[in-house]
């Protein structure tokens, strides 16, 4: 007997007051909560108002779950459609079967809708989520462990996984004979654990590199995609559960390769600094001490104060202007260099009130983010709100 083998649970569903409590669902929900909390902190560091992550989750989570299930049904239709299939089981997501590729696609659509509603660049959501999403995936993989599913090939390694034969007539429970839970013969690669560990490693890698290089324009998310698909490629090769195959190879293997290449191309081609945002009506001069007017929909009462309520819209600013605003509550004027950085980070080059674009910067600057164009205004010219770049959703 191999005493070092990894055991598997015999039960994945419990009943409380007649309601089923499913381990798979608990793992998914816990992963979502952790990802939202991690994303929330990263959004705050970009200037986004508190709990915008919840606004994103309200849209992204349902879209992500639907997308994940649709992808699973497309790539593994045998259990649901055709001869011997049971179509109603397509709705039973608690039994497992959520494809990550569909989850990312569906979740991205939901996040894009949320970004539009909040007036934020979509890339900010993507980059702040980048290290949080693999943490959620790592937690979610333990739902597969509870379900005794998605294990790999047989192995003699000491960390092999014992897999129970689950009772189809009593879902969520192992088959029991003579009082003993029945296990499948031999041990199997714990691919759920391989992926969970790989996901945590990917999260650490993205977090560390993003902290060092301050990626913008969705490049942190592209890095996560590359790291995840590299691991998914070899882990997928170990799995033996039913799946659609192309030329004898699991479809998800090809998907991992294609998605990796697309993410790599995006990471290499797209350039731009990290985007920071402040309220679109952020004050550009200090308020008189006796002034009681509410000039901003985000309260900033003293240096370093976090915004207390969400603004109606945001504007993308350079890092230096963002830090100045955080420390003083006053947004300093745009310089030509600031405008170039802001456009490169995703700001819209034209303000509706100023079709010519930010004052003192020519079309070449607006189109490319490079320092070129007309001479800046002299110091006697007062800066107007039209000289601020507006937010663009990318």
PDB file of N, CA, C and O in Angstrom, residues 141-194:
ATOM      1  N   UNK A 141      -9.932  24.908  -8.539  1.00  0.00           N
ATOM      2  CA  UNK A 141      -9.514  23.551  -8.914  1.00  0.00           C
ATOM      3  C   UNK A 141      -9.779  22.532  -7.812  1.00  0.00           C
ATOM      4  O   UNK A 141      -9.926  21.338  -8.092  1.00  0.00           O
ATOM      5  N   UNK A 142      -9.849  22.984  -6.582  1.00  0.00           N
ATOM      6  CA  UNK A 142     -10.132  22.031  -5.504  1.00  0.00           C
ATOM      7  C   UNK A 142     -11.574  21.535  -5.562  1.00  0.00           C
ATOM      8  O   UNK A 142     -11.905  20.511  -4.965  1.00  0.00           O
ATOM      9  N   UNK A 143     -12.433  22.241  -6.295  1.00  0.00           N
ATOM     10  CA  UNK A 143     -13.774  21.715  -6.536  1.00  0.00           C
ATOM     11  C   UNK A 143     -13.726  20.446  -7.354  1.00  0.00           C
ATOM     12  O   UNK A 143     -14.526  19.517  -7.145  1.00  0.00           O
ATOM     13  N   UNK A 144     -12.767  20.375  -8.302  1.00  0.00           N
ATOM     14  CA  UNK A 144     -12.581  19.141  -9.080  1.00  0.00           C
ATOM     15  C   UNK A 144     -12.085  18.008  -8.191  1.00  0.00           C
ATOM     16  O   UNK A 144     -12.430  16.834  -8.418  1.00  0.00           O
ATOM     17  N   UNK A 145     -11.276  18.340  -7.211  1.00  0.00           N
ATOM     18  CA  UNK A 145     -10.790  17.321  -6.280  1.00  0.00           C
ATOM     19  C   UNK A 145     -11.969  16.734  -5.491  1.00  0.00           C
ATOM     20  O   UNK A 145     -12.078  15.513  -5.338  1.00  0.00           O
ATOM     21  N   UNK A 146     -12.851  17.602  -4.997  1.00  0.00           N
ATOM     22  CA  UNK A 146     -14.021  17.110  -4.265  1.00  0.00           C
ATOM     23  C   UNK A 146     -14.901  16.243  -5.160  1.00  0.00           C
ATOM     24  O   UNK A 146     -15.477  15.259  -4.699  1.00  0.00           O
ATOM     25  N   UNK A 147     -14.990  16.597  -6.430  1.00  0.00           N
ATOM     26  CA  UNK A 147     -15.841  15.835  -7.355  1.00  0.00           C
ATOM     27  C   UNK A 147     -15.174  14.575  -7.885  1.00  0.00           C
ATOM     28  O   UNK A 147     -15.781  13.824  -8.659  1.00  0.00           O
ATOM     29  N   UNK A 148     -13.912  14.344  -7.515  1.00  0.00           N
ATOM     30  CA  UNK A 148     -13.162  13.185  -8.015  1.00  0.00           C
ATOM     31  C   UNK A 148     -13.150  13.167  -9.541  1.00  0.00           C
ATOM     32  O   UNK A 148     -13.448  12.157 -10.187  1.00  0.00           O
ATOM     33  N   UNK A 149     -12.764  14.314 -10.137  1.00  0.00           N
ATOM     34  CA  UNK A 149     -12.804  14.444 -11.587  1.00  0.00           C
ATOM     35  C   UNK A 149     -11.551  15.147 -12.101  1.00  0.00           C
ATOM     36  O   UNK A 149     -10.766  15.699 -11.332  1.00  0.00           O
ATOM     37  N   UNK A 150     -11.367  15.081 -13.414  1.00  0.00           N
ATOM     38  CA  UNK A 150     -10.267  15.759 -14.105  1.00  0.00           C
ATOM     39  C   UNK A 150      -8.895  15.349 -13.572  1.00  0.00           C
ATOM     40  O   UNK A 150      -7.984  16.165 -13.491  1.00  0.00           O
ATOM     41  N   UNK A 151      -8.768  14.084 -13.217  1.00  0.00           N
ATOM     42  CA  UNK A 151      -7.466  13.572 -12.813  1.00  0.00           C
ATOM     43  C   UNK A 151      -6.710  13.123 -14.063  1.00  0.00           C
ATOM     44  O   UNK A 151      -7.252  13.088 -15.169  1.00  0.00           O
ATOM     45  N   UNK A 152      -5.426  12.801 -13.882  1.00  0.00           N
ATOM     46  CA  UNK A 152      -4.595  12.466 -15.031  1.00  0.00           C
ATOM     47  C   UNK A 152      -4.376  10.980 -15.209  1.00  0.00           C
ATOM     48  O   UNK A 152      -5.120  10.143 -14.671  1.00  0.00           O
ATOM     49  N   UNK A 153      -3.341  10.663 -15.957  1.00  0.00           N
ATOM     50  CA  UNK A 153      -3.017   9.272 -16.254  1.00  0.00           C
ATOM     51  C   UNK A 153      -2.578   8.529 -14.995  1.00  0.00           C
ATOM     52  O   UNK A 153      -2.250   9.131 -13.976  1.00  0.00           O
ATOM     53  N   UNK A 154      -2.584   7.204 -15.085  1.00  0.00           N
ATOM     54  CA  UNK A 154      -2.112   6.389 -13.969  1.00  0.00           C
ATOM     55  C   UNK A 154      -0.644   6.677 -13.712  1.00  0.00           C
ATOM     56  O   UNK A 154       0.132   6.963 -14.630  1.00  0.00           O
ATOM     57  N   UNK A 155      -0.249   6.614 -12.441  1.00  0.00           N
ATOM     58  CA  UNK A 155       1.126   6.912 -12.071  1.00  0.00           C
ATOM     59  C   UNK A 155       1.542   6.078 -10.871  1.00  0.00           C
ATOM     60  O   UNK A 155       0.694   5.601 -10.100  1.00  0.00           O
ATOM     61  N   UNK A 156       2.840   5.898 -10.716  1.00  0.00           N
ATOM     62  CA  UNK A 156       3.383   5.212  -9.538  1.00  0.00           C
ATOM     63  C   UNK A 156       4.113   6.208  -8.636  1.00  0.00           C
ATOM     64  O   UNK A 156       4.766   5.807  -7.670  1.00  0.00           O
ATOM     65  N   UNK A 157       4.010   7.489  -8.941  1.00  0.00           N
ATOM     66  CA  UNK A 157       4.662   8.511  -8.128  1.00  0.00           C
ATOM     67  C   UNK A 157       4.066   8.519  -6.723  1.00  0.00           C
ATOM     68  O   UNK A 157       2.877   8.214  -6.537  1.00  0.00           O
ATOM     69  N   UNK A 158       4.868   8.870  -5.724  1.00  0.00           N
ATOM     70  CA  UNK A 158       4.368   8.825  -4.342  1.00  0.00           C
ATOM     71  C   UNK A 158       3.241   9.812  -4.073  1.00  0.00           C
ATOM     72  O   UNK A 158       2.504   9.638  -3.098  1.00  0.00           O
ATOM     73  N   UNK A 159       3.106  10.845  -4.895  1.00  0.00           N
ATOM     74  CA  UNK A 159       2.000  11.780  -4.705  1.00  0.00           C
ATOM     75  C   UNK A 159       0.820  11.463  -5.625  1.00  0.00           C
ATOM     76  O   UNK A 159      -0.005  12.321  -5.913  1.00  0.00           O
ATOM     77  N   UNK A 160       0.734  10.216  -6.049  1.00  0.00           N
ATOM     78  CA  UNK A 160      -0.401   9.802  -6.868  1.00  0.00           C
ATOM     79  C   UNK A 160      -1.717  10.025  -6.136  1.00  0.00           C
ATOM     80  O   UNK A 160      -1.784  10.004  -4.902  1.00  0.00           O
ATOM     81  N   UNK A 161      -2.781  10.194  -6.880  1.00  0.00           N
ATOM     82  CA  UNK A 161      -4.093  10.514  -6.324  1.00  0.00           C
ATOM     83  C   UNK A 161      -4.987   9.287  -6.307  1.00  0.00           C
ATOM     84  O   UNK A 161      -5.115   8.586  -7.305  1.00  0.00           O
ATOM     85  N   UNK A 162      -5.597   9.034  -5.152  1.00  0.00           N
ATOM     86  CA  UNK A 162      -6.624   7.995  -5.074  1.00  0.00           C
ATOM     87  C   UNK A 162      -7.947   8.608  -5.538  1.00  0.00           C
ATOM     88  O   UNK A 162      -8.325   9.688  -5.092  1.00  0.00           O
ATOM     89  N   UNK A 163      -8.628   7.920  -6.424  1.00  0.00           N
ATOM     90  CA  UNK A 163      -9.871   8.438  -6.997  1.00  0.00           C
ATOM     91  C   UNK A 163     -11.012   7.493  -6.656  1.00  0.00           C
ATOM     92  O   UNK A 163     -10.909   6.282  -6.881  1.00  0.00           O
ATOM     93  N   UNK A 164     -12.080   8.055  -6.124  1.00  0.00           N
ATOM     94  CA  UNK A 164     -13.245   7.241  -5.790  1.00  0.00           C
ATOM     95  C   UNK A 164     -14.161   7.073  -7.005  1.00  0.00           C
ATOM     96  O   UNK A 164     -14.242   7.950  -7.866  1.00  0.00           O
ATOM     97  N   UNK A 165     -14.829   5.944  -7.017  1.00  0.00           N
ATOM     98  CA  UNK A 165     -15.872   5.706  -8.005  1.00  0.00           C
ATOM     99  C   UNK A 165     -17.143   6.368  -7.478  1.00  0.00           C
ATOM    100  O   UNK A 165     -17.707   5.938  -6.466  1.00  0.00           O
ATOM    101  N   UNK A 166     -17.582   7.433  -8.139  1.00  0.00           N
ATOM    102  CA  UNK A 166     -18.725   8.197  -7.641  1.00  0.00           C
ATOM    103  C   UNK A 166     -20.032   7.545  -8.055  1.00  0.00           C
ATOM    104  O   UNK A 166     -20.180   7.029  -9.170  1.00  0.00           O
ATOM    105  N   UNK A 167     -20.987   7.530  -7.157  1.00  0.00           N
ATOM    106  CA  UNK A 167     -22.275   6.861  -7.340  1.00  0.00           C
ATOM    107  C   UNK A 167     -23.203   7.729  -8.183  1.00  0.00           C
ATOM    108  O   UNK A 167     -23.627   8.811  -7.752  1.00  0.00           O
ATOM    109  N   UNK A 168     -23.516   7.280  -9.385  1.00  0.00           N
ATOM    110  CA  UNK A 168     -24.387   8.061 -10.266  1.00  0.00           C
ATOM    111  C   UNK A 168     -25.817   8.120  -9.739  1.00  0.00           C
ATOM    112  O   UNK A 168     -26.560   9.049 -10.076  1.00  0.00           O
ATOM    113  N   UNK A 169     -26.199   7.167  -8.927  1.00  0.00           N
ATOM    114  CA  UNK A 169     -27.555   7.182  -8.372  1.00  0.00           C
ATOM    115  C   UNK A 169     -27.651   8.039  -7.115  1.00  0.00           C
ATOM    116  O   UNK A 169     -28.746   8.313  -6.624  1.00  0.00           O
ATOM    117  N   UNK A 170     -26.516   8.434  -6.587  1.00  0.00           N
ATOM    118  CA  UNK A 170     -26.460   9.295  -5.397  1.00  0.00           C
ATOM    119  C   UNK A 170     -25.396  10.355  -5.638  1.00  0.00           C
ATOM    120  O   UNK A 170     -24.305  10.303  -5.070  1.00  0.00           O
ATOM    121  N   UNK A 171     -25.692  11.334  -6.496  1.00  0.00           N
ATOM    122  CA  UNK A 171     -24.687  12.318  -6.904  1.00  0.00           C
ATOM    123  C   UNK A 171     -24.035  13.020  -5.716  1.00  0.00           C
ATOM    124  O   UNK A 171     -24.692  13.362  -4.734  1.00  0.00           O
ATOM    125  N   UNK A 172     -22.727  13.188  -5.840  1.00  0.00           N
ATOM    126  CA  UNK A 172     -21.977  13.855  -4.781  1.00  0.00           C
ATOM    127  C   UNK A 172     -21.452  12.920  -3.731  1.00  0.00           C
ATOM    128  O   UNK A 172     -20.863  13.368  -2.739  1.00  0.00           O
ATOM    129  N   UNK A 173     -21.634  11.609  -3.925  1.00  0.00           N
ATOM    130  CA  UNK A 173     -21.178  10.630  -2.938  1.00  0.00           C
ATOM    131  C   UNK A 173     -20.492   9.467  -3.652  1.00  0.00           C
ATOM    132  O   UNK A 173     -20.886   9.079  -4.754  1.00  0.00           O
ATOM    133  N   UNK A 174     -19.483   8.925  -2.998  1.00  0.00           N
ATOM    134  CA  UNK A 174     -18.776   7.788  -3.552  1.00  0.00           C
ATOM    135  C   UNK A 174     -19.618   6.519  -3.434  1.00  0.00           C
ATOM    136  O   UNK A 174     -20.460   6.392  -2.535  1.00  0.00           O
ATOM    137  N   UNK A 175     -19.400   5.607  -4.359  1.00  0.00           N
ATOM    138  CA  UNK A 175     -20.049   4.300  -4.274  1.00  0.00           C
ATOM    139  C   UNK A 175     -19.538   3.562  -3.038  1.00  0.00           C
ATOM    140  O   UNK A 175     -18.334   3.550  -2.762  1.00  0.00           O
ATOM    141  N   UNK A 176     -20.463   2.970  -2.299  1.00  0.00           N
ATOM    142  CA  UNK A 176     -20.102   2.272  -1.063  1.00  0.00           C
ATOM    143  C   UNK A 176     -20.516   0.811  -1.175  1.00  0.00           C
ATOM    144  O   UNK A 176     -21.666   0.510  -1.520  1.00  0.00           O
ATOM    145  N   UNK A 177     -19.583  -0.083  -0.896  1.00  0.00           N
ATOM    146  CA  UNK A 177     -19.847  -1.527  -0.870  1.00  0.00           C
ATOM    147  C   UNK A 177     -19.332  -2.076   0.458  1.00  0.00           C
ATOM    148  O   UNK A 177     -18.173  -1.866   0.807  1.00  0.00           O
ATOM    149  N   UNK A 178     -20.232  -2.748   1.166  1.00  0.00           N
ATOM    150  CA  UNK A 178     -19.886  -3.313   2.478  1.00  0.00           C
ATOM    151  C   UNK A 178     -19.307  -2.250   3.404  1.00  0.00           C
ATOM    152  O   UNK A 178     -18.356  -2.486   4.166  1.00  0.00           O
ATOM    153  N   UNK A 179     -19.875  -1.058   3.321  1.00  0.00           N
ATOM    154  CA  UNK A 179     -19.461   0.011   4.224  1.00  0.00           C
ATOM    155  C   UNK A 179     -18.177   0.723   3.837  1.00  0.00           C
ATOM    156  O   UNK A 179     -17.731   1.618   4.554  1.00  0.00           O
ATOM    157  N   UNK A 180     -17.573   0.355   2.727  1.00  0.00           N
ATOM    158  CA  UNK A 180     -16.315   0.961   2.295  1.00  0.00           C
ATOM    159  C   UNK A 180     -16.508   1.707   0.977  1.00  0.00           C
ATOM    160  O   UNK A 180     -17.139   1.196   0.046  1.00  0.00           O
ATOM    161  N   UNK A 181     -15.960   2.905   0.903  1.00  0.00           N
ATOM    162  CA  UNK A 181     -16.011   3.669  -0.335  1.00  0.00           C
ATOM    163  C   UNK A 181     -15.116   3.006  -1.376  1.00  0.00           C
ATOM    164  O   UNK A 181     -13.975   2.625  -1.092  1.00  0.00           O
ATOM    165  N   UNK A 182     -15.638   2.844  -2.571  1.00  0.00           N
ATOM    166  CA  UNK A 182     -14.921   2.154  -3.644  1.00  0.00           C
ATOM    167  C   UNK A 182     -13.990   3.135  -4.357  1.00  0.00           C
ATOM    168  O   UNK A 182     -14.390   4.237  -4.718  1.00  0.00           O
ATOM    169  N   UNK A 183     -12.740   2.719  -4.535  1.00  0.00           N
ATOM    170  CA  UNK A 183     -11.778   3.540  -5.275  1.00  0.00           C
ATOM    171  C   UNK A 183     -11.414   2.841  -6.573  1.00  0.00           C
ATOM    172  O   UNK A 183     -11.485   1.611  -6.692  1.00  0.00           O
ATOM    173  N   UNK A 184     -11.017   3.645  -7.552  1.00  0.00           N
ATOM    174  CA  UNK A 184     -10.556   3.080  -8.814  1.00  0.00           C
ATOM    175  C   UNK A 184      -9.193   2.431  -8.603  1.00  0.00           C
ATOM    176  O   UNK A 184      -8.435   2.808  -7.698  1.00  0.00           O
ATOM    177  N   UNK A 185      -8.892   1.451  -9.431  1.00  0.00           N
ATOM    178  CA  UNK A 185      -7.620   0.734  -9.294  1.00  0.00           C
ATOM    179  C   UNK A 185      -6.446   1.660  -9.589  1.00  0.00           C
ATOM    180  O   UNK A 185      -6.463   2.441 -10.542  1.00  0.00           O
ATOM    181  N   UNK A 186      -5.411   1.581  -8.735  1.00  0.00           N
ATOM    182  CA  UNK A 186      -4.197   2.348  -8.978  1.00  0.00           C
ATOM    183  C   UNK A 186      -4.291   3.794  -8.521  1.00  0.00           C
ATOM    184  O   UNK A 186      -5.267   4.231  -7.900  1.00  0.00           O
ATOM    185  N   UNK A 187      -3.233   4.546  -8.851  1.00  0.00           N
ATOM    186  CA  UNK A 187      -3.150   5.962  -8.519  1.00  0.00           C
ATOM    187  C   UNK A 187      -3.053   6.772  -9.810  1.00  0.00           C
ATOM    188  O   UNK A 187      -2.634   6.261 -10.848  1.00  0.00           O
ATOM    189  N   UNK A 188      -3.413   8.049  -9.703  1.00  0.00           N
ATOM    190  CA  UNK A 188      -3.478   8.894 -10.891  1.00  0.00           C
ATOM    191  C   UNK A 188      -2.797  10.238 -10.631  1.00  0.00           C
ATOM    192  O   UNK A 188      -2.713  10.703  -9.493  1.00  0.00           O
ATOM    193  N   UNK A 189      -2.322  10.850 -11.713  1.00  0.00           N
ATOM    194  CA  UNK A 189      -1.716  12.172 -11.576  1.00  0.00           C
ATOM    195  C   UNK A 189      -2.756  13.159 -11.033  1.00  0.00           C
ATOM    196  O   UNK A 189      -3.855  13.284 -11.596  1.00  0.00           O
ATOM    197  N   UNK A 190      -2.427  13.873  -9.949  1.00  0.00           N
ATOM    198  CA  UNK A 190      -3.371  14.867  -9.403  1.00  0.00           C
ATOM    199  C   UNK A 190      -3.309  16.160 -10.218  1.00  0.00           C
ATOM    200  O   UNK A 190      -2.764  17.180  -9.772  1.00  0.00           O
ATOM    201  N   UNK A 191      -3.875  16.135 -11.402  1.00  0.00           N
ATOM    202  CA  UNK A 191      -3.747  17.299 -12.286  1.00  0.00           C
ATOM    203  C   UNK A 191      -4.413  18.541 -11.699  1.00  0.00           C
ATOM    204  O   UNK A 191      -4.015  19.664 -12.011  1.00  0.00           O
ATOM    205  N   UNK A 192      -5.417  18.342 -10.839  1.00  0.00           N
ATOM    206  CA  UNK A 192      -6.020  19.489 -10.177  1.00  0.00           C
ATOM    207  C   UNK A 192      -4.973  20.207  -9.332  1.00  0.00           C
ATOM    208  O   UNK A 192      -4.932  21.451  -9.276  1.00  0.00           O
ATOM    209  N   UNK A 193      -4.121  19.431  -8.654  1.00  0.00           N
ATOM    210  CA  UNK A 193      -3.094  20.005  -7.793  1.00  0.00           C
ATOM    211  C   UNK A 193      -1.969  20.621  -8.616  1.00  0.00           C
ATOM    212  O   UNK A 193      -1.457  21.704  -8.283  1.00  0.00           O
ATOM    213  N   UNK A 194      -1.597  19.958  -9.705  1.00  0.00           N
ATOM    214  CA  UNK A 194      -0.576  20.538 -10.590  1.00  0.00           C
ATOM    215  C   UNK A 194      -1.015  21.916 -11.070  1.00  0.00           C
ATOM    216  O   UNK A 194      -0.235  22.874 -11.060  1.00  0.00           O
TER     217      UNK A 194
END
